[in-house]
């Protein structure tokens, strides 16, 4: 096993990064926590392709070398805050603690979008991400299973001080890995989640605040695992980075 | 702020004005309760010095409103919750409960909430002492590695809970995100010798109570309100042993006691003390001479008492299984000289005859005297045995020896006794469980060993039984009983049929 | 290139030669967004550089808040008089808000051509612009758009100086910020 890991690491760091893998997801209609009509309607997700793994440190390093305007010492502050890629050793080198095969974190939404564009891709929308993430190894929609929720909640409970893991977790039914348990991930419409800063006034019809329908009604309020993800994304601004937030791309 | 939110804030301000107006009419019975807006802050801004539990921040010592800057950082960290058990707590300032904040009524508080960059979760804060949307939660939603700021005026005096209100709120609270903020009355609180900060919380882990290792949070148990731990200050033993609260005799102690929940209400009691003063629910009216006070979830109380005698006073939630089986236990250790006039300690340890304290136990005493003199007769034994039988055996076997059909076997004309008159010795010494047939009827009950009877008493009781109700007769000596007791092993089982 | 255009602009408007300097790192004009105004004219976002302005986002089919946003902007302008501040309103809804539609609203609301611009850009750029202005929005199935409302003050170089989400009445602190920014530039 260890020999395999070492050879993979060598392959990744030495040669040019191999093309990222994308799988087809047929999409369909499903019950999103953010209903299509802001009340209860199901959401339809058109077929799309999703990257099987989040973007790694090695891949992002390659990107900043070929796109130097995204180096941490050159990026415009409006696109990435001061802690962008702070975990790396310097602008073009990883640190000992940042393994090439860990998901890249401390990246802003603008940086993530630029990376995906460089791969001929884009960030997934919240609905696409949610659709793919509802699956486990055998079912397309495992969200009703308390064991599924519990396993996600237990990642939230682990402190960040525990060493970050490498990519390569178990694949779900679509063949996508590491949607859970590794890092939060950016979505294209992170600023469409329209959750009130005080989550307790969910049904408060503050029409002036959100133009008509009030702050979004979140459906499925006992699906805490997904709710927390919505809360996390709503707390962010486009230039923000956090030490647990990475991304993957879609086409 | 937009118009809707502003309208809400103005409305709540008006409401509190109206309520205060009513209180003003009742001036005679209220203390110094006044409207809390004393005008703009004066003097230089003050950086609040917060305190780690169980200590309380120092009194402000001010008599004018000031601008107070409070900085509080959220830190997610793994800490012990019990011996050999760890848990990932989400904390305000690195402790559970979070840091103690102290300001004065009328102060303008500039609140900075920081979310440590290593945290995974966004957080915010709702202070129950804030008049404004969400108690500050609407204005403090903060991603990891960021800081939010909002300002509020502390209009109401009192002791208030603060907690995180990010979805799902129950989980953030269950992970330890609560603390207390004291908004002093304008004249300050009366000085006391000790002020301490105690906060109860319920915790939910997937493993059982005291199951070792790192325990994750259990959402199902939290929803079902079935806690694994109920604790003071976030850990078993947080306030016991060498971490116990300390005081001396003849001192005044004030406890600020909060209840973060998320679910349980506390029946707060200090074993061995009576609360001289209780500000129930942290309100302004004072109740006196209270044994146990209710602290709602998301509420707090201030209790005060005077120490008189030394000892370990145990703080508990008097829903008592929480104290002894879930950890809701803390100690206040009071040192100093004894005062026997208030509490003497154990004075007498004497024999209590219990059901033998009937007036007609003369026969028992006579038999005892005769036995020691060496001239115990069968008749003495029978008379003594009868009195002892009445006190001990007749409860089940009845005064007539008939027993209870289907439940307790008869002793009267018993074929079991007839088969072996010595058998009662082992039955009284070891008890008898399981199936037994007496006089043609089956019984299946439990007779416990008669551990409270000595050899003489057993000998006398059996002698009485043998000579009553058409039983074979004869006598048993204390020496025989002593021998059998020495040979005794496990309780007698009824022989297999 | 862009620099020539900007210098020309500076010449025409008599603005100061700070424009020759590089864009500051925190200027939102760093976003390479192409817009079209209500007259059908295309322009780069960075061309707005040169003087302070108010920027906000809306859409013409918006039943409730967007008319209020326009009202609030007008009130804010009146509160600033005699000082003048330019206003740029960008649509969330490029599909329905064509230049013709924008021109219609321009006329209906009697907007002052000297200071107002209504504009549209493509969906991808709408998302970017909203993100940089910290505005949230979401399209619903029935065509309505849920969105937060904010008025943002940019300085001459495109840095965000102040913002308010008070809609319906004038925010005195915001007006003060606009006044002081206009004064210093």
Short mmCIF file of N, CA and C in Angstrom, two decimals, chain A residues 20-91:
data_model
loop_
_atom_site.label_atom_id
_atom_site.label_comp_id
_atom_site.label_asym_id
_atom_site.label_seq_id
_atom_site.Cartn_x
_atom_site.Cartn_y
_atom_site.Cartn_z
N UNK A 20 -7.48 16.06 -15.43
CA UNK A 20 -8.41 15.71 -14.37
C UNK A 20 -9.52 14.82 -14.91
N UNK A 21 -10.04 13.95 -14.03
CA UNK A 21 -11.08 13.03 -14.46
C UNK A 21 -12.46 13.61 -14.15
N UNK A 22 -13.36 13.55 -15.11
CA UNK A 22 -14.74 13.97 -14.93
C UNK A 22 -15.65 12.79 -15.23
N UNK A 23 -16.77 12.70 -14.50
CA UNK A 23 -17.74 11.65 -14.81
C UNK A 23 -19.07 12.31 -15.19
N UNK A 24 -19.86 11.57 -15.94
CA UNK A 24 -21.19 12.07 -16.33
C UNK A 24 -22.18 11.83 -15.22
N UNK A 25 -22.99 12.82 -14.96
CA UNK A 25 -24.08 12.64 -14.01
C UNK A 25 -25.36 13.02 -14.75
N UNK A 26 -26.33 12.10 -14.77
CA UNK A 26 -27.51 12.32 -15.61
C UNK A 26 -28.43 13.41 -15.09
N UNK A 27 -28.31 13.73 -13.83
CA UNK A 27 -29.22 14.75 -13.29
C UNK A 27 -30.60 14.18 -13.08
N UNK A 28 -31.56 15.08 -12.88
CA UNK A 28 -32.93 14.65 -12.62
C UNK A 28 -33.63 15.65 -11.72
N UNK A 29 -34.81 15.25 -11.24
CA UNK A 29 -35.57 16.12 -10.35
C UNK A 29 -35.40 15.62 -8.92
N UNK A 30 -35.16 16.53 -8.00
CA UNK A 30 -35.02 16.07 -6.61
C UNK A 30 -35.41 17.18 -5.65
N UNK A 31 -35.54 16.81 -4.39
CA UNK A 31 -35.96 17.76 -3.36
C UNK A 31 -34.72 18.44 -2.79
N UNK A 32 -34.47 19.67 -3.24
CA UNK A 32 -33.33 20.41 -2.72
C UNK A 32 -33.72 21.07 -1.40
N UNK A 33 -32.74 21.33 -0.53
CA UNK A 33 -33.08 22.06 0.70
C UNK A 33 -33.48 23.49 0.37
N UNK A 34 -33.11 23.97 -0.82
CA UNK A 34 -33.50 25.31 -1.25
C UNK A 34 -34.50 25.13 -2.39
N UNK A 35 -35.78 25.17 -2.08
CA UNK A 35 -36.78 24.82 -3.10
C UNK A 35 -36.77 25.81 -4.27
N UNK A 36 -37.17 25.30 -5.45
CA UNK A 36 -37.07 26.09 -6.68
C UNK A 36 -37.95 27.33 -6.65
N UNK A 37 -39.07 27.25 -5.93
CA UNK A 37 -39.98 28.40 -5.89
C UNK A 37 -39.92 29.09 -4.53
N UNK A 38 -38.88 28.80 -3.79
CA UNK A 38 -38.67 29.34 -2.44
C UNK A 38 -39.72 28.84 -1.46
N UNK A 39 -40.52 27.85 -1.85
CA UNK A 39 -41.50 27.29 -0.91
C UNK A 39 -41.30 25.79 -0.78
N UNK A 40 -41.61 25.05 -1.84
CA UNK A 40 -41.53 23.58 -1.69
C UNK A 40 -41.21 22.85 -2.98
N UNK A 41 -41.15 23.54 -4.11
CA UNK A 41 -41.04 22.81 -5.38
C UNK A 41 -39.69 22.12 -5.52
N UNK A 42 -39.73 20.98 -6.20
CA UNK A 42 -38.50 20.26 -6.49
C UNK A 42 -37.67 21.00 -7.52
N UNK A 43 -36.40 20.63 -7.57
CA UNK A 43 -35.45 21.28 -8.47
C UNK A 43 -35.07 20.29 -9.55
N UNK A 44 -34.91 20.77 -10.78
CA UNK A 44 -34.44 19.88 -11.85
C UNK A 44 -33.01 20.21 -12.18
N UNK A 45 -32.15 19.20 -12.15
CA UNK A 45 -30.75 19.39 -12.48
C UNK A 45 -30.50 18.77 -13.85
N UNK A 46 -30.02 19.60 -14.79
CA UNK A 46 -29.73 19.08 -16.13
C UNK A 46 -28.49 18.20 -16.07
N UNK A 47 -28.33 17.27 -17.02
CA UNK A 47 -27.13 16.42 -16.99
C UNK A 47 -25.87 17.28 -17.01
N UNK A 48 -24.85 16.85 -16.30
CA UNK A 48 -23.60 17.60 -16.24
C UNK A 48 -22.47 16.65 -15.94
N UNK A 49 -21.25 17.16 -16.00
CA UNK A 49 -20.08 16.35 -15.69
C UNK A 49 -19.41 16.96 -14.46
N UNK A 50 -18.96 16.10 -13.57
CA UNK A 50 -18.35 16.59 -12.34
C UNK A 50 -16.99 15.95 -12.15
N UNK A 51 -16.05 16.75 -11.68
CA UNK A 51 -14.70 16.25 -11.40
C UNK A 51 -14.79 15.21 -10.29
N UNK A 52 -14.07 14.09 -10.46
CA UNK A 52 -14.19 13.04 -9.46
C UNK A 52 -13.49 13.40 -8.17
N UNK A 53 -12.51 14.28 -8.24
CA UNK A 53 -11.76 14.66 -7.04
C UNK A 53 -11.70 16.18 -6.91
N UNK A 54 -11.57 16.69 -5.67
CA UNK A 54 -11.32 18.13 -5.56
C UNK A 54 -9.94 18.47 -6.14
N UNK A 55 -9.74 19.73 -6.45
CA UNK A 55 -8.46 20.19 -6.99
C UNK A 55 -7.39 20.09 -5.90
N UNK A 56 -6.24 19.53 -6.25
CA UNK A 56 -5.20 19.31 -5.24
C UNK A 56 -4.18 20.44 -5.22
N UNK A 57 -3.33 20.39 -4.21
CA UNK A 57 -2.23 21.35 -4.10
C UNK A 57 -1.34 21.30 -5.35
N UNK A 58 -1.02 20.10 -5.80
CA UNK A 58 -0.13 19.96 -6.96
C UNK A 58 -0.74 20.60 -8.20
N UNK A 59 -2.05 20.36 -8.40
CA UNK A 59 -2.72 20.92 -9.57
C UNK A 59 -2.78 22.44 -9.49
N UNK A 60 -3.07 22.96 -8.31
CA UNK A 60 -3.19 24.41 -8.19
C UNK A 60 -1.82 25.07 -8.32
N UNK A 61 -0.80 24.39 -7.86
CA UNK A 61 0.56 24.93 -7.99
C UNK A 61 0.92 25.10 -9.46
N UNK A 62 0.60 24.07 -10.23
CA UNK A 62 0.82 24.14 -11.67
C UNK A 62 0.10 25.35 -12.27
N UNK A 63 -1.12 25.57 -11.81
CA UNK A 63 -1.95 26.66 -12.31
C UNK A 63 -1.34 28.02 -12.02
N UNK A 64 -0.85 28.23 -10.80
CA UNK A 64 -0.32 29.57 -10.50
C UNK A 64 1.00 29.81 -11.21
N UNK A 65 1.72 28.72 -11.54
CA UNK A 65 2.96 28.90 -12.29
C UNK A 65 2.65 29.33 -13.72
N UNK A 66 1.63 28.70 -14.32
CA UNK A 66 1.29 29.06 -15.71
C UNK A 66 0.39 30.29 -15.79
N UNK A 67 -0.19 30.69 -14.68
CA UNK A 67 -1.04 31.90 -14.67
C UNK A 67 -0.57 32.79 -13.54
N UNK A 68 0.58 33.47 -13.68
CA UNK A 68 1.23 34.15 -12.56
C UNK A 68 0.40 35.27 -11.93
N UNK A 69 -0.64 35.74 -12.62
CA UNK A 69 -1.47 36.78 -11.97
C UNK A 69 -2.24 36.20 -10.78
N UNK A 70 -2.24 34.86 -10.63
CA UNK A 70 -2.91 34.22 -9.50
C UNK A 70 -1.94 33.78 -8.42
N UNK A 71 -0.65 34.18 -8.55
CA UNK A 71 0.29 33.92 -7.47
C UNK A 71 -0.11 34.73 -6.26
N UNK A 72 0.19 34.18 -5.08
CA UNK A 72 -0.27 34.88 -3.88
C UNK A 72 0.45 36.21 -3.70
N UNK A 73 1.61 36.38 -4.32
CA UNK A 73 2.32 37.65 -4.16
C UNK A 73 1.95 38.64 -5.27
N UNK A 74 1.07 38.20 -6.19
CA UNK A 74 0.73 39.11 -7.30
C UNK A 74 -0.76 39.32 -7.48
N UNK A 75 -1.56 38.50 -6.83
CA UNK A 75 -3.00 38.57 -7.07
C UNK A 75 -3.58 39.88 -6.55
N UNK A 76 -4.55 40.45 -7.26
CA UNK A 76 -5.21 41.69 -6.81
C UNK A 76 -6.02 41.39 -5.56
N UNK A 77 -5.94 42.25 -4.59
CA UNK A 77 -6.59 42.02 -3.31
C UNK A 77 -8.10 41.85 -3.45
N UNK A 78 -8.68 42.45 -4.49
CA UNK A 78 -10.13 42.33 -4.68
C UNK A 78 -10.52 40.88 -5.04
N UNK A 79 -9.55 40.09 -5.53
CA UNK A 79 -9.85 38.72 -5.93
C UNK A 79 -9.52 37.69 -4.86
N UNK A 80 -8.62 38.04 -3.95
CA UNK A 80 -8.24 37.07 -2.91
C UNK A 80 -7.70 37.82 -1.71
N UNK A 81 -8.20 37.43 -0.52
CA UNK A 81 -7.80 38.16 0.69
C UNK A 81 -6.37 37.78 1.10
N UNK A 82 -5.90 38.42 2.15
CA UNK A 82 -4.50 38.30 2.55
C UNK A 82 -4.06 36.87 2.84
N UNK A 83 -4.98 35.99 3.28
CA UNK A 83 -4.52 34.65 3.65
C UNK A 83 -4.57 33.65 2.49
N UNK A 84 -4.78 34.12 1.30
CA UNK A 84 -4.81 33.26 0.11
C UNK A 84 -3.52 32.44 0.04
N UNK A 85 -3.63 31.13 -0.03
CA UNK A 85 -2.49 30.22 -0.15
C UNK A 85 -1.42 30.44 0.92
N UNK A 86 -1.83 30.95 2.08
CA UNK A 86 -0.84 31.23 3.13
C UNK A 86 -0.18 29.96 3.63
N UNK A 87 -0.82 28.81 3.40
CA UNK A 87 -0.26 27.56 3.94
C UNK A 87 0.92 27.07 3.11
N UNK A 88 1.11 27.63 1.89
CA UNK A 88 2.25 27.20 1.10
C UNK A 88 3.52 27.84 1.61
N UNK A 89 4.65 27.29 1.20
CA UNK A 89 5.92 27.82 1.67
C UNK A 89 6.16 29.20 1.05
N UNK A 90 6.01 29.31 -0.26
CA UNK A 90 6.04 30.64 -0.86
C UNK A 90 5.14 30.62 -2.09
N UNK A 91 5.24 31.66 -2.91
CA UNK A 91 4.27 31.82 -3.98
C UNK A 91 4.24 30.65 -4.95
#
